[in-house]
């Protein structure tokens, strides 16, 4: 029989000196924030416990914010040499842990495995829209056809301009934080993507000056958005959508606070609010998050169509492209 330790937002009991936190039935943004705050309260106790147990017995829904809070709590526990154990994890939560490969990192004890495959978590209506997925498939097939027609001239130009591969790939975070490999035509000198923009400038840093990491052909590819044509492969495989939020890098997500994980409640898109609202002029992180959340709030099939039309207009405007 454990002694009551906290009755704040999550019930925490002590079982043989080990804190056991009982998770609610849902872990969305509000619950996830409380989850992180209550977890941090445990660190105020001295001495620190060697292990913390998270009881997922009641939890049947978890979205990207819940995943974000879980990742944040795991990192905090690990930094203090505290073992984190997830116990009584049901099938819906386990499916998400497997999808995001967190089951390979966390210590997980299953409650039971259902014989019926669980449905995907309804994080956002766009992720459940069969019509949106159908449009993605049709658009991806058309886009890959265009890519095939333009491949030889683009590949030749890239090779003649600078040595290196034709394609560039990078790991990004997708829906619910699942990692995937994004594809583009290479627009930078080989190895320069790991060098900061300011460090390789000879003259004083000028935000309006061309990025010296980008090749001559790369500047044209970025301005015309032709460098992004290979991403139609990501759309066809379902890792991305034609329209969605901007796909962040894992390093970027590491700095997210729990509410900012909301942007991962939808699939990342080849285009979206950020791309049609001056992508190379928007550097403020909060502004980017606000645009992604605005897309989620206003989403509809017609809204997607409008953003696609706006994207085409932006591509052919003189101010298109990325810095």
Short mmCIF file of C-alpha atoms in Angstrom, two decimals:
data_model
loop_
_atom_site.label_atom_id
_atom_site.label_comp_id
_atom_site.label_asym_id
_atom_site.label_seq_id
_atom_site.Cartn_x
_atom_site.Cartn_y
_atom_site.Cartn_z
CA UNK A 1 0.00 0.00 0.00
CA UNK A 2 1.60 3.26 -1.15
CA UNK A 3 1.52 6.61 0.62
CA UNK A 4 -0.03 9.52 -1.23
CA UNK A 5 2.68 11.84 -2.53
CA UNK A 6 0.85 14.33 -4.75
CA UNK A 7 -2.69 15.13 -5.74
CA UNK A 8 -1.83 17.99 -8.12
CA UNK A 9 -2.71 17.15 -11.72
CA UNK A 10 -1.56 13.55 -11.74
CA UNK A 11 -1.81 11.17 -8.83
CA UNK A 12 1.62 10.09 -7.65
CA UNK A 13 2.12 7.45 -4.97
CA UNK A 14 5.20 5.99 -3.35
CA UNK A 15 5.54 2.25 -3.72
CA UNK A 16 8.57 0.93 -1.85
CA UNK A 17 10.18 4.40 -2.14
CA UNK A 18 9.56 4.41 -5.90
CA UNK A 19 7.27 7.18 -7.29
CA UNK A 20 4.45 5.77 -9.39
CA UNK A 21 2.63 8.33 -11.53
CA UNK A 22 -0.81 7.40 -12.81
CA UNK A 23 -1.51 8.76 -16.28
CA UNK A 24 -5.02 9.90 -17.35
CA UNK A 25 -7.09 8.41 -20.16
CA UNK A 26 -5.92 11.13 -22.58
CA UNK A 27 -2.55 12.77 -23.10
CA UNK A 28 -3.22 15.81 -25.26
CA UNK A 29 -1.73 19.29 -24.98
CA UNK A 30 -3.25 20.35 -21.62
CA UNK A 31 -2.65 16.99 -19.98
CA UNK A 32 0.84 16.81 -21.48
CA UNK A 33 1.83 20.16 -19.96
CA UNK A 34 0.55 19.01 -16.56
CA UNK A 35 2.37 15.69 -17.06
CA UNK A 36 5.68 17.47 -17.55
CA UNK A 37 5.13 19.84 -14.61
CA UNK A 38 4.12 17.07 -12.20
CA UNK A 39 7.06 14.95 -13.32
CA UNK A 40 9.43 17.82 -12.56
CA UNK A 41 8.01 18.09 -9.05
CA UNK A 42 9.41 14.63 -8.30
CA UNK A 43 12.92 16.02 -8.80
CA UNK A 44 12.37 18.36 -5.86
CA UNK A 45 12.53 15.39 -3.48
CA UNK A 46 15.85 14.43 -1.91
CA UNK A 47 17.38 12.02 -2.30
CA UNK A 48 16.26 11.46 -5.89
CA UNK A 49 14.65 8.08 -6.54
CA UNK A 50 16.62 5.58 -8.65
CA UNK A 51 13.47 4.78 -10.64
CA UNK A 52 10.18 6.41 -11.64
CA UNK A 53 7.23 4.36 -12.88
CA UNK A 54 4.60 5.74 -15.26
CA UNK A 55 1.34 3.78 -15.04
CA UNK A 56 -0.46 3.91 -18.42
CA UNK A 57 -3.27 1.59 -17.32
CA UNK A 58 -6.02 4.15 -18.10
CA UNK A 59 -4.45 5.83 -21.13
CA UNK A 60 -6.15 5.12 -24.46
CA UNK A 61 -5.19 8.26 -26.42
CA UNK A 62 -1.91 10.07 -26.88
CA UNK A 63 -1.09 12.77 -29.42
CA UNK A 64 2.13 14.50 -30.44
CA UNK A 65 2.14 16.72 -27.32
CA UNK A 66 1.87 13.62 -25.15
CA UNK A 67 4.81 12.12 -27.01
CA UNK A 68 6.70 15.38 -26.56
CA UNK A 69 6.12 15.41 -22.81
CA UNK A 70 7.16 11.76 -22.57
CA UNK A 71 10.38 12.41 -24.49
CA UNK A 72 11.13 15.48 -22.37
CA UNK A 73 10.56 13.57 -19.12
CA UNK A 74 12.72 10.68 -20.32
CA UNK A 75 15.60 13.05 -21.11
CA UNK A 76 15.30 14.75 -17.72
CA UNK A 77 15.25 11.41 -15.90
CA UNK A 78 18.21 10.09 -17.89
CA UNK A 79 20.24 13.23 -17.18
CA UNK A 80 19.84 12.47 -13.46
CA UNK A 81 20.55 8.74 -13.82
CA UNK A 82 16.96 7.86 -13.00
CA UNK A 83 15.43 4.82 -14.68
CA UNK A 84 12.05 5.51 -16.29
CA UNK A 85 9.66 2.58 -16.63
CA UNK A 86 6.35 2.60 -18.49
CA UNK A 87 4.02 -0.02 -17.07
CA UNK A 88 0.55 -1.32 -17.98
CA UNK A 89 0.87 0.12 -21.51
CA UNK A 90 -2.17 -0.74 -23.61
CA UNK A 91 -2.29 -1.44 -27.33
CA UNK A 92 -3.22 2.10 -28.54
CA UNK A 93 -0.28 3.69 -26.74
CA UNK A 94 2.06 0.84 -27.64
CA UNK A 95 1.26 1.31 -31.32
CA UNK A 96 2.42 4.94 -31.13
CA UNK A 97 5.57 3.99 -29.23
CA UNK A 98 6.42 1.47 -31.93
CA UNK A 99 5.62 3.88 -34.74
CA UNK A 100 7.98 6.49 -33.30
CA UNK A 101 10.61 3.86 -32.30
CA UNK A 102 10.31 4.95 -28.68
CA UNK A 103 9.74 1.31 -27.73
CA UNK A 104 13.43 0.80 -28.63
CA UNK A 105 14.49 3.49 -26.14
CA UNK A 106 12.03 3.28 -23.27
CA UNK A 107 11.51 0.43 -20.83
CA UNK A 108 7.94 -0.69 -21.53
CA UNK A 109 5.81 -3.26 -19.74
CA UNK A 110 2.65 -4.19 -21.64
CA UNK A 111 -0.78 -4.38 -20.07
CA UNK A 112 -2.10 -6.70 -22.77
CA UNK A 113 -2.09 -6.92 -26.54
CA UNK A 114 -5.45 -6.79 -28.30
CA UNK A 115 -6.07 -9.22 -31.16
CA UNK A 116 -7.70 -6.38 -33.11
CA UNK A 117 -5.35 -3.85 -34.77
CA UNK A 118 -5.87 -0.44 -33.13
CA UNK A 119 -7.01 2.56 -35.13
CA UNK A 120 -4.62 5.43 -35.66
CA UNK A 121 -5.03 8.19 -33.05
CA UNK A 122 -7.42 10.93 -34.24
CA UNK A 123 -4.96 13.76 -33.68
CA UNK A 124 -6.43 15.89 -36.50
CA UNK A 125 -9.23 15.43 -39.09
CA UNK A 126 -6.76 15.72 -41.97
CA UNK A 127 -4.98 12.54 -40.91
CA UNK A 128 -8.24 10.56 -41.24
CA UNK A 129 -9.42 12.04 -44.56
CA UNK A 130 -9.49 9.43 -47.31
CA UNK A 131 -10.13 12.15 -49.89
CA UNK A 132 -7.02 14.06 -48.81
CA UNK A 133 -4.97 10.89 -49.05
CA UNK A 134 -6.45 10.19 -52.49
CA UNK A 135 -5.51 13.67 -53.67
CA UNK A 136 -2.01 13.13 -52.29
CA UNK A 137 -1.61 9.93 -54.30
CA UNK A 138 -2.91 11.50 -57.52
CA UNK A 139 -0.77 14.61 -56.99
CA UNK A 140 2.30 12.51 -56.22
CA UNK A 141 1.89 10.44 -59.39
CA UNK A 142 1.50 13.58 -61.51
CA UNK A 143 4.42 15.22 -59.72
CA UNK A 144 6.69 12.23 -60.23
CA UNK A 145 5.79 12.27 -63.92
CA UNK A 146 6.94 15.90 -64.10
CA UNK A 147 10.05 14.97 -62.11
CA UNK A 148 10.89 12.24 -64.63
CA UNK A 149 10.62 14.69 -67.53
CA UNK A 150 12.88 17.23 -65.82
CA UNK A 151 15.32 14.77 -64.27
CA UNK A 152 17.96 14.66 -67.02
CA UNK A 153 18.37 18.45 -67.45
CA UNK A 154 18.31 19.06 -63.67
CA UNK A 155 20.75 16.20 -62.94
CA UNK A 156 23.09 17.35 -65.71
CA UNK A 157 23.08 20.93 -64.44
CA UNK A 158 23.80 19.82 -60.86
CA UNK A 159 26.71 17.62 -61.96
CA UNK A 160 28.24 20.29 -64.19
CA UNK A 161 27.91 22.98 -61.53
CA UNK A 162 29.61 21.18 -58.62
CA UNK A 163 30.90 17.69 -57.79
CA UNK A 164 28.72 15.45 -55.68
CA UNK A 165 25.50 13.46 -55.73
CA UNK A 166 22.35 14.52 -57.55
CA UNK A 167 20.09 14.01 -54.55
CA UNK A 168 20.28 15.29 -51.00
CA UNK A 169 18.51 13.50 -48.16
CA UNK A 170 17.96 14.42 -44.55
CA UNK A 171 16.13 12.95 -41.56
CA UNK A 172 13.04 14.93 -40.59
CA UNK A 173 10.24 14.49 -38.06
CA UNK A 174 6.80 13.68 -39.41
CA UNK A 175 3.40 12.91 -37.96
CA UNK A 176 3.56 12.22 -34.20
CA UNK A 177 7.32 12.71 -34.33
CA UNK A 178 8.01 9.67 -36.52
CA UNK A 179 11.32 10.08 -38.32
CA UNK A 180 11.58 9.75 -42.08
CA UNK A 181 14.09 10.58 -44.81
CA UNK A 182 13.19 13.55 -46.97
CA UNK A 183 14.54 13.82 -50.53
CA UNK A 184 15.56 16.85 -52.59
CA UNK A 185 17.71 17.69 -55.57
CA UNK A 186 21.05 18.85 -54.17
CA UNK A 187 21.31 22.63 -54.06
CA UNK A 188 24.35 23.05 -51.79
CA UNK A 189 28.04 22.24 -52.01
CA UNK A 190 28.82 18.82 -50.55
CA UNK A 191 29.43 19.03 -46.79
CA UNK A 192 28.35 22.67 -46.50
CA UNK A 193 24.97 21.80 -44.95
CA UNK A 194 26.85 21.12 -41.70
CA UNK A 195 28.50 24.55 -41.70
CA UNK A 196 26.66 27.56 -40.34
CA UNK A 197 25.78 30.29 -42.81
CA UNK A 198 27.79 32.93 -40.95
CA UNK A 199 31.01 30.95 -40.45
CA UNK A 200 31.87 30.59 -44.13
CA UNK A 201 31.28 34.21 -45.13
CA UNK A 202 34.38 36.20 -46.05
CA UNK A 203 32.61 39.54 -45.89
CA UNK A 204 30.51 40.74 -42.90
CA UNK A 205 27.30 38.85 -42.36
CA UNK A 206 24.55 40.22 -44.59
CA UNK A 207 21.18 38.51 -44.25
CA UNK A 208 20.16 39.70 -47.71
CA UNK A 209 23.29 38.39 -49.42
CA UNK A 210 23.25 35.00 -51.20
CA UNK A 211 24.07 32.00 -49.04
CA UNK A 212 27.60 30.91 -50.11
CA UNK A 213 26.75 27.29 -49.27
CA UNK A 214 24.26 27.22 -52.15
CA UNK A 215 25.51 26.50 -55.66
CA UNK A 216 24.59 28.62 -58.69
CA UNK A 217 22.27 25.91 -59.99
CA UNK A 218 21.02 25.42 -56.44
CA UNK A 219 19.88 29.04 -56.23
CA UNK A 220 17.79 28.54 -59.35
CA UNK A 221 16.41 25.23 -58.08
CA UNK A 222 15.40 26.83 -54.77
CA UNK A 223 13.91 29.92 -56.37
CA UNK A 224 11.78 27.76 -58.67
CA UNK A 225 11.18 25.10 -55.94
CA UNK A 226 12.41 22.46 -58.40
CA UNK A 227 14.74 21.13 -55.69
CA UNK A 228 11.67 19.82 -53.85
CA UNK A 229 10.33 17.67 -56.70
CA UNK A 230 11.78 14.40 -55.25
CA UNK A 231 9.55 14.90 -52.21
CA UNK A 232 6.67 13.55 -54.28
CA UNK A 233 8.17 10.16 -53.35
CA UNK A 234 7.59 11.02 -49.66
CA UNK A 235 4.00 12.00 -50.49
CA UNK A 236 3.36 8.78 -52.38
CA UNK A 237 4.64 6.66 -49.49
CA UNK A 238 2.46 8.58 -47.03
CA UNK A 239 5.29 10.15 -45.04
CA UNK A 240 4.24 13.59 -46.26
CA UNK A 241 1.20 15.26 -47.76
CA UNK A 242 0.92 17.76 -50.60
CA UNK A 243 -0.19 20.34 -48.03
CA UNK A 244 0.70 20.35 -44.36
CA UNK A 245 3.15 21.80 -41.86
CA UNK A 246 6.87 22.31 -42.34
CA UNK A 247 8.82 19.10 -41.53
CA UNK A 248 11.31 19.92 -38.74
CA UNK A 249 14.70 18.32 -38.16
CA UNK A 250 15.27 16.16 -35.04
CA UNK A 251 17.66 18.81 -33.67
CA UNK A 252 14.92 21.42 -33.95
CA UNK A 253 12.38 19.22 -32.15
CA UNK A 254 14.84 18.72 -29.30
CA UNK A 255 14.25 22.38 -28.37
CA UNK A 256 10.46 22.17 -28.47
CA UNK A 257 8.43 22.82 -25.38
CA UNK A 258 5.40 20.55 -24.98
CA UNK A 259 2.77 22.80 -26.67
CA UNK A 260 5.00 23.23 -29.74
CA UNK A 261 4.70 19.51 -30.46
CA UNK A 262 1.15 20.27 -31.66
CA UNK A 263 2.54 21.06 -35.11
CA UNK A 264 3.26 17.32 -35.43
CA UNK A 265 -0.43 16.42 -35.07
CA UNK A 266 -0.68 16.58 -38.89
CA UNK A 267 1.51 15.21 -41.66
CA UNK A 268 4.22 17.54 -42.94
CA UNK A 269 3.55 18.98 -46.37
CA UNK A 270 5.46 19.91 -49.50
CA UNK A 271 3.70 23.22 -49.16
CA UNK A 272 1.68 25.02 -46.50
CA UNK A 273 1.21 28.30 -44.70
CA UNK A 274 4.94 28.90 -44.22
CA UNK A 275 5.76 28.34 -47.90
CA UNK A 276 3.10 30.74 -49.24
CA UNK A 277 3.66 33.46 -46.66
CA UNK A 278 7.25 34.43 -47.40
CA UNK A 279 9.21 31.42 -46.21
CA UNK A 280 12.64 33.02 -46.76
CA UNK A 281 11.54 36.16 -44.87
CA UNK A 282 10.17 34.28 -41.82
CA UNK A 283 12.94 33.41 -39.36
CA UNK A 284 11.14 33.83 -36.03
CA UNK A 285 10.43 30.39 -34.59
CA UNK A 286 7.18 31.50 -32.94
CA UNK A 287 5.90 32.86 -36.25
CA UNK A 288 6.58 29.52 -37.94
CA UNK A 289 4.76 27.64 -35.17
CA UNK A 290 1.81 30.05 -35.40
CA UNK A 291 1.54 29.46 -39.15
CA UNK A 292 1.55 25.69 -38.68
CA UNK A 293 -1.13 25.88 -35.99
CA UNK A 294 -3.18 28.23 -38.18
CA UNK A 295 -3.17 25.60 -40.90
CA UNK A 296 -4.46 22.99 -38.46
CA UNK A 297 -7.20 25.33 -37.27
CA UNK A 298 -8.42 26.31 -40.75
CA UNK A 299 -7.87 22.98 -42.47
CA UNK A 300 -10.38 21.72 -45.03
CA UNK A 301 -10.02 20.14 -48.46
CA UNK A 302 -10.83 23.49 -50.06
CA UNK A 303 -8.22 25.16 -47.86
CA UNK A 304 -5.65 22.69 -49.18
CA UNK A 305 -6.64 23.52 -52.75
CA UNK A 306 -6.29 27.26 -52.03
CA UNK A 307 -2.80 26.74 -50.60
CA UNK A 308 -1.77 24.68 -53.64
CA UNK A 309 -2.95 27.49 -55.96
CA UNK A 310 -1.13 30.07 -53.83
CA UNK A 311 2.02 27.92 -53.99
CA UNK A 312 1.93 27.89 -57.79
CA UNK A 313 1.55 31.68 -57.84
CA UNK A 314 4.43 32.10 -55.36
CA UNK A 315 6.71 29.81 -57.37
CA UNK A 316 6.25 31.98 -60.47
CA UNK A 317 6.63 35.25 -58.58
CA UNK A 318 9.96 37.07 -58.44
CA UNK A 319 10.11 36.75 -54.65
CA UNK A 320 9.82 32.99 -54.52
CA UNK A 321 12.45 30.63 -53.20
CA UNK A 322 14.42 30.17 -50.04
CA UNK A 323 17.47 32.05 -48.87
#
